[in-house]
Amino acid sequence: MRMIRTAAAQLGPIQWADTRQAVVRRMMDLMDEAKAADADLIVYPELALTTFFPRWYYENRADADEWFEREMPGPVTRALFERAAQHGMAMSFGFAELTPEGRHFNTSILVDRSGAIVGKYHKVHLPGHDEYDPARTFQHLEKRYFETGDLGFPVWRMLDGIIGMCICNDRRWPETYRVMGLQGVEMVVLGFNTPSVNSQKSEEGLAQRMFHHKLSLQAGAYQNSTWVIAVAKAGVEDGHHLMGGTCIVNPDGEIVAELEGETDGVIIHPCDLDATRFGKETIFDFQRHRRVEHYGRITAQTGVTPPPD
Ligand code: ING
């Protein structure tokens, strides 16, 4: 058995006015709670250090740079890395990254037990729009503030297994899991900030959102025989409601742990990486069963090409 005692550490709302220092203190409290339960790895949400600022429109995009981190660890987050190293706990969290070259990404990192950053991911599937859209009940401007991820979907050997990352909207796209599945991924960790209502379809509320969220996680886990750890930033941020749904999904696609509520909280589950073996060696033995000669459209075209009339 290759066991990773995994902590999914949900954050409740982060208001515009909340400082990064206050958020890091909350993250450290959750880390201490996870340590008390002997967790080996702690997973935090997407954009864990700030409010979900892409809901706000900035005429001048540079004005949104206040929400970005220019170094990681930086002056405020260093305490979190030090606490993780003290605990000997690996961690993953998301943040807005402004690189020295001036590039903007919705980023997540993978940090080993010594506090060293061993992996970085830049969000590929950016939902929403890049100009102000008056037709929407609220804005979702990730395409305005972030570039499309440029690192693909890498995986890393860590904690005696193969671990990959994705971020929020990525979880809705089967390609995300499959590209990592084709690298042998045994655990996918992800954070999300998901509005509880659809800004373009007001009748689509929380129940439907939660159904699609879990459907996406469970399918990705099952179809690639991998663990999936999904962690919410939840609750009402300056009047905007983000849904919860933090959960741990096993390689059979079953939700084995779920955190109720929309506040700071942590759930722990012993994830046996060897539980991925049966699926990878039987029904989803890609080498034996996949027929790539028929999959050309998946990478040859972006949009839909319907049949001739
Ligand atoms: N948030 C949402 C998500 O993918 C969204 C945006 C919600 C898109 C529901 C489509 C449907 O969970 C982020 N941050 O991607």
Coordinates of C-alpha atoms and ligand atoms in Angstrom, one line a residue:
M1 CA 0.0 0.0 0.0
R2 CA 1.3 3.5 -0.9
M3 CA -0.8 5.6 1.4
I4 CA -1.2 9.4 1.2
R5 CA -3.2 10.8 4.1
T6 CA -4.7 13.7 2.1
A7 CA -6.3 16.8 3.6
A8 CA -8.7 18.8 1.5
A9 CA -8.6 22.3 3.1
Q10 CA -11.6 24.4 2.1
L11 CA -11.5 28.2 2.5
G12 CA -14.6 30.1 3.3
P13 CA -15.1 33.5 1.6
I14 CA -12.2 36.0 1.2
Q15 CA -13.6 39.5 1.0
W16 CA -12.0 42.3 -1.1
A17 CA -10.8 44.0 2.1
D18 CA -9.2 40.9 3.6
T19 CA -5.4 40.9 3.7
R20 CA -3.2 38.2 2.5
Q21 CA -1.7 38.0 6.0
A22 CA -5.2 37.1 7.4
V23 CA -5.7 34.5 4.7
V24 CA -2.3 32.9 5.3
R25 CA -3.2 32.7 9.0
R26 CA -6.4 30.8 8.1
M27 CA -4.4 28.5 5.8
M28 CA -1.9 27.8 8.6
D29 CA -4.7 27.0 11.1
L30 CA -6.1 24.5 8.6
M31 CA -2.6 23.1 8.2
D32 CA -2.2 22.6 11.9
E33 CA -5.6 20.9 12.0
A34 CA -4.4 18.6 9.2
K35 CA -1.2 17.9 11.0
A36 CA -3.1 16.8 14.1
A37 CA -4.7 14.2 11.9
D38 CA -1.3 13.1 10.5
A39 CA -1.9 14.4 7.0
D40 CA 0.9 13.9 4.5
L41 CA -0.5 16.4 1.9
I42 CA -2.8 19.4 2.2
V43 CA -4.7 20.8 -0.8
Y44 CA -6.1 24.4 -0.9
P45 CA -8.4 26.2 -3.4
E46 CA -7.8 28.1 -6.6
L47 CA -6.7 31.7 -6.0
A48 CA -6.4 30.8 -2.4
L49 CA -4.7 34.1 -1.3
T50 CA -7.3 36.6 -2.4
T51 CA -11.0 37.2 -3.2
F52 CA -12.1 35.9 -6.6
F53 CA -11.1 39.2 -8.3
P54 CA -12.0 38.2 -11.9
R55 CA -15.6 39.0 -10.9
W56 CA -14.5 42.7 -11.0
Y57 CA -14.0 44.8 -14.1
Y58 CA -10.9 46.9 -14.4
E59 CA -10.8 49.2 -17.4
N60 CA -7.0 49.2 -17.2
R61 CA -5.9 45.6 -16.7
A62 CA -2.7 46.7 -14.9
D63 CA -4.9 47.9 -12.1
A64 CA -5.7 44.2 -11.4
D65 CA -2.0 43.4 -10.8
E66 CA -2.6 44.2 -7.1
W67 CA -4.1 40.7 -6.8
F68 CA -1.0 39.0 -8.2
E69 CA 2.0 37.4 -6.5
R70 CA 5.4 38.5 -8.0
E71 CA 7.4 35.9 -6.0
M72 CA 6.6 32.6 -4.4
P73 CA 7.2 32.1 -1.6
G74 CA 6.9 35.9 -1.0
P75 CA 7.1 37.9 2.2
V76 CA 3.6 36.9 3.2
T77 CA 3.5 33.3 2.1
R78 CA 6.9 32.4 3.5
A79 CA 5.3 31.6 6.8
L80 CA 3.1 29.1 5.2
F81 CA 6.0 27.3 3.5
E82 CA 7.9 27.3 6.8
R83 CA 5.0 25.8 8.7
A84 CA 4.6 23.1 6.1
A85 CA 8.3 22.2 6.3
Q86 CA 8.0 22.1 10.1
H87 CA 5.1 19.7 9.8
G88 CA 6.8 17.8 7.0
M89 CA 3.6 18.2 5.0
A90 CA 3.4 18.5 1.3
M91 CA 1.0 21.1 0.0
S92 CA -0.7 22.5 -3.1
F93 CA -2.5 25.9 -3.5
G94 CA -3.5 28.3 -6.2
F95 CA -2.7 32.0 -6.7
A96 CA -2.5 34.7 -9.4
E97 CA 1.1 34.7 -10.7
L98 CA 2.8 37.8 -12.3
T99 CA 6.1 36.5 -13.7
P100 CA 9.3 38.5 -13.9
E101 CA 8.7 38.7 -17.6
G102 CA 5.3 40.3 -16.9
R103 CA 3.1 37.4 -17.8
H104 CA -0.1 36.7 -15.9
F105 CA -1.3 33.2 -15.0
N106 CA -3.9 31.5 -12.8
T107 CA -1.3 29.2 -11.2
S108 CA -1.1 26.3 -8.8
I109 CA 2.0 24.8 -7.3
L110 CA 3.0 21.5 -5.7
V111 CA 5.3 21.8 -2.7
D112 CA 7.2 18.8 -1.2
R113 CA 7.6 18.0 2.5
S114 CA 10.7 20.1 2.7
G115 CA 8.9 23.2 1.5
A116 CA 10.5 23.1 -2.0
I117 CA 8.3 23.9 -5.0
V118 CA 8.5 20.8 -7.2
G119 CA 5.7 21.5 -9.7
K120 CA 3.9 24.4 -11.2
Y121 CA 0.7 24.5 -13.4
H122 CA -0.9 27.3 -15.4
K123 CA -4.6 27.1 -15.9
V124 CA -5.4 26.1 -19.5
H125 CA -9.2 26.3 -19.6
L126 CA -10.1 29.9 -18.8
P127 CA -13.9 30.3 -18.6
G128 CA -15.9 33.5 -19.1
H129 CA -15.0 36.5 -21.2
D130 CA -12.4 39.2 -21.6
E131 CA -14.5 42.4 -22.1
Y132 CA -17.3 43.8 -19.8
D133 CA -20.5 41.9 -20.6
P134 CA -23.6 43.9 -19.5
A135 CA -25.8 40.9 -20.3
R136 CA -24.4 39.0 -17.4
T137 CA -25.7 39.3 -13.9
F138 CA -22.0 39.3 -12.8
Q139 CA -18.7 39.3 -14.6
H140 CA -16.3 36.4 -15.0
L141 CA -13.2 38.0 -16.5
E142 CA -10.5 35.3 -16.3
K143 CA -9.8 35.7 -20.0
R144 CA -9.1 39.4 -19.3
Y145 CA -6.6 39.0 -16.5
F146 CA -4.9 35.6 -17.2
E147 CA -3.0 34.2 -20.2
T148 CA -3.9 30.7 -21.3
G149 CA -1.7 28.2 -19.5
D150 CA 1.6 27.4 -21.4
L151 CA 2.8 24.3 -19.4
G152 CA 0.4 21.7 -20.6
F153 CA -0.8 19.2 -18.0
P154 CA 2.4 17.8 -16.3
V155 CA 2.6 15.3 -13.5
W156 CA 5.3 14.8 -10.9
R157 CA 6.7 11.9 -8.9
M158 CA 6.1 12.8 -5.2
L159 CA 5.0 11.1 -2.0
D160 CA 5.8 7.7 -3.6
G161 CA 3.3 8.3 -6.4
I162 CA 2.5 10.3 -9.6
I163 CA 0.6 13.5 -8.8
G164 CA -0.9 16.1 -11.2
M165 CA -2.7 19.4 -10.9
C166 CA -5.5 21.3 -12.7
I167 CA -7.6 24.3 -11.8
C168 CA -11.4 24.8 -11.5
N169 CA -12.8 25.0 -15.1
D170 CA -10.2 22.5 -16.2
R171 CA -12.1 19.8 -14.3
R172 CA -15.0 20.1 -16.7
W173 CA -12.9 19.0 -19.7
P174 CA -12.1 15.3 -20.1
E175 CA -8.9 16.1 -22.0
T176 CA -7.5 17.5 -18.7
Y177 CA -7.6 14.1 -16.9
R178 CA -6.8 12.1 -20.0
V179 CA -3.5 13.9 -20.7
M180 CA -2.5 13.2 -17.1
G181 CA -3.9 9.7 -17.3
L182 CA -1.6 9.1 -20.3
Q183 CA 1.3 9.9 -17.9
G184 CA 0.1 7.5 -15.3
V185 CA -1.4 10.0 -12.9
E186 CA -2.5 8.5 -9.6
M187 CA -3.8 11.6 -7.9
V188 CA -5.1 14.9 -9.4
V189 CA -5.4 17.8 -7.0
L190 CA -7.4 20.9 -7.9
G191 CA -8.9 24.0 -6.4
F192 CA -12.0 25.8 -7.6
N193 CA -14.0 29.0 -7.1
T194 CA -17.4 28.3 -8.6
P195 CA -20.3 30.8 -8.5
S196 CA -23.4 29.1 -7.2
V197 CA -25.5 30.6 -10.0
N198 CA -25.0 30.8 -13.8
S199 CA -24.6 34.4 -14.8
Q200 CA -26.2 33.7 -18.2
K201 CA -28.9 31.3 -17.1
S202 CA -30.5 32.4 -13.8
E203 CA -32.6 29.3 -13.5
E204 CA -29.5 27.2 -13.2
G205 CA -28.8 27.3 -9.5
L206 CA -26.8 25.5 -6.8
A207 CA -28.2 22.0 -7.2
Q208 CA -27.4 21.9 -10.9
R209 CA -24.0 23.4 -10.4
M210 CA -23.2 20.9 -7.7
F211 CA -24.4 18.0 -10.0
H212 CA -22.1 19.2 -12.9
H213 CA -19.2 19.7 -10.5
K214 CA -19.4 16.1 -9.0
L215 CA -20.2 14.6 -12.4
S216 CA -17.0 16.1 -13.8
L217 CA -14.8 14.9 -10.9
Q218 CA -16.3 11.4 -10.8
A219 CA -16.0 10.9 -14.5
G220 CA -12.4 12.1 -14.6
A221 CA -11.4 9.9 -11.7
Y222 CA -13.1 6.8 -13.0
Q223 CA -12.1 7.1 -16.6
N224 CA -8.4 7.5 -15.7
S225 CA -8.4 5.4 -12.6
T226 CA -7.0 8.2 -10.4
W227 CA -7.8 9.9 -7.1
V228 CA -9.2 13.4 -7.5
I229 CA -9.0 15.9 -4.7
A230 CA -11.2 19.0 -5.3
V231 CA -11.1 21.9 -2.9
A232 CA -13.5 25.0 -2.9
K233 CA -13.2 28.5 -1.9
A234 CA -16.8 28.9 -0.8
G235 CA -19.3 31.3 0.7
V236 CA -20.4 34.9 0.0
E237 CA -17.6 37.2 -1.2
D238 CA -18.8 40.8 -1.2
G239 CA -22.2 39.7 -2.0
H240 CA -21.3 37.0 -4.6
H241 CA -22.0 33.4 -3.6
L242 CA -19.4 30.7 -4.3
M243 CA -20.5 27.1 -3.9
G244 CA -18.9 24.5 -1.7
G245 CA -18.5 20.9 -2.7
T246 CA -15.0 20.1 -1.4
C247 CA -14.6 16.4 -1.9
I248 CA -12.3 13.4 -2.4
V249 CA -13.0 11.0 -5.2
N250 CA -11.5 7.5 -5.4
P251 CA -10.2 5.8 -8.6
D252 CA -13.6 4.1 -9.0
G253 CA -15.2 7.5 -9.2
E254 CA -16.9 7.3 -5.8
I255 CA -17.0 10.3 -3.5
V256 CA -15.4 8.9 -0.3
A257 CA -15.2 12.2 1.7
E258 CA -17.1 15.5 1.4
L259 CA -17.1 18.7 3.4
E260 CA -20.4 20.2 4.1
G261 CA -20.8 23.9 4.5
E262 CA -19.1 27.0 3.1
T263 CA -16.6 28.0 5.8
D264 CA -12.9 27.1 6.5
G265 CA -12.7 23.4 7.1
V266 CA -10.7 20.3 6.4
I267 CA -11.5 16.7 5.6
I268 CA -8.8 14.0 5.6
H269 CA -8.9 10.7 3.8
P270 CA -6.3 7.9 3.5
C271 CA -5.7 7.6 -0.3
D272 CA -4.1 4.3 -1.2
L273 CA -2.4 4.9 -4.5
D274 CA -2.4 1.2 -5.2
A275 CA -6.2 1.4 -5.5
T276 CA -5.5 2.9 -9.0
R277 CA -3.8 -0.3 -10.2
F278 CA -6.8 -2.5 -11.0
G279 CA -8.5 0.1 -13.2
K280 CA -5.2 0.9 -15.0
E281 CA -4.5 -2.8 -15.6
T282 CA -8.0 -3.8 -16.7
I283 CA -10.8 -1.7 -18.0
F284 CA -8.6 1.4 -18.5
D285 CA -5.4 -0.3 -19.6
F286 CA -4.9 2.4 -22.2
Q287 CA -2.2 0.5 -24.1
R288 CA -4.5 -2.5 -24.7
H289 CA -7.8 -0.8 -25.3
R290 CA -7.3 2.7 -26.8
R291 CA -7.5 3.2 -30.6
V292 CA -5.8 6.4 -31.3
E293 CA -6.2 6.0 -35.1
H294 CA -9.9 7.1 -34.5
Y295 CA -9.2 10.0 -32.2
G296 CA -7.8 12.5 -34.7
R297 CA -10.5 15.1 -34.3
I298 CA -9.7 15.6 -30.7
T299 CA -6.5 17.4 -31.5
A300 CA -7.0 18.3 -35.2
Q301 CA -10.0 20.6 -34.6
T302 CA -11.0 23.1 -31.9
G303 CA -14.7 23.7 -32.6
V304 CA -17.4 21.6 -34.1
T305 CA -17.5 20.5 -37.8
P306 CA -21.1 19.1 -38.4
P307 CA -21.9 16.7 -41.3
P308 CA -22.9 18.3 -44.7
D309 CA -26.6 19.2 -45.1
Ligands
ING1 N1 -15.2 28.9 -12.2 C1 -16.2 28.3 -12.8 C2 -16.0 26.8 -13.0 O1 -15.6 26.3 -14.0 C3 -17.9 28.1 -14.5 C4 -16.8 28.9 -14.0 C5 -18.9 27.6 -13.7 C6 -17.9 27.7 -15.8 C7 -19.9 26.8 -14.2 C8 -19.0 27.0 -16.4 C9 -20.0 26.5 -15.5 O2 -16.2 26.1 -12.0 C10 -13.8 28.9 -12.5 N2 -13.0 29.7 -11.8 O3 -13.4 28.3 -13.5

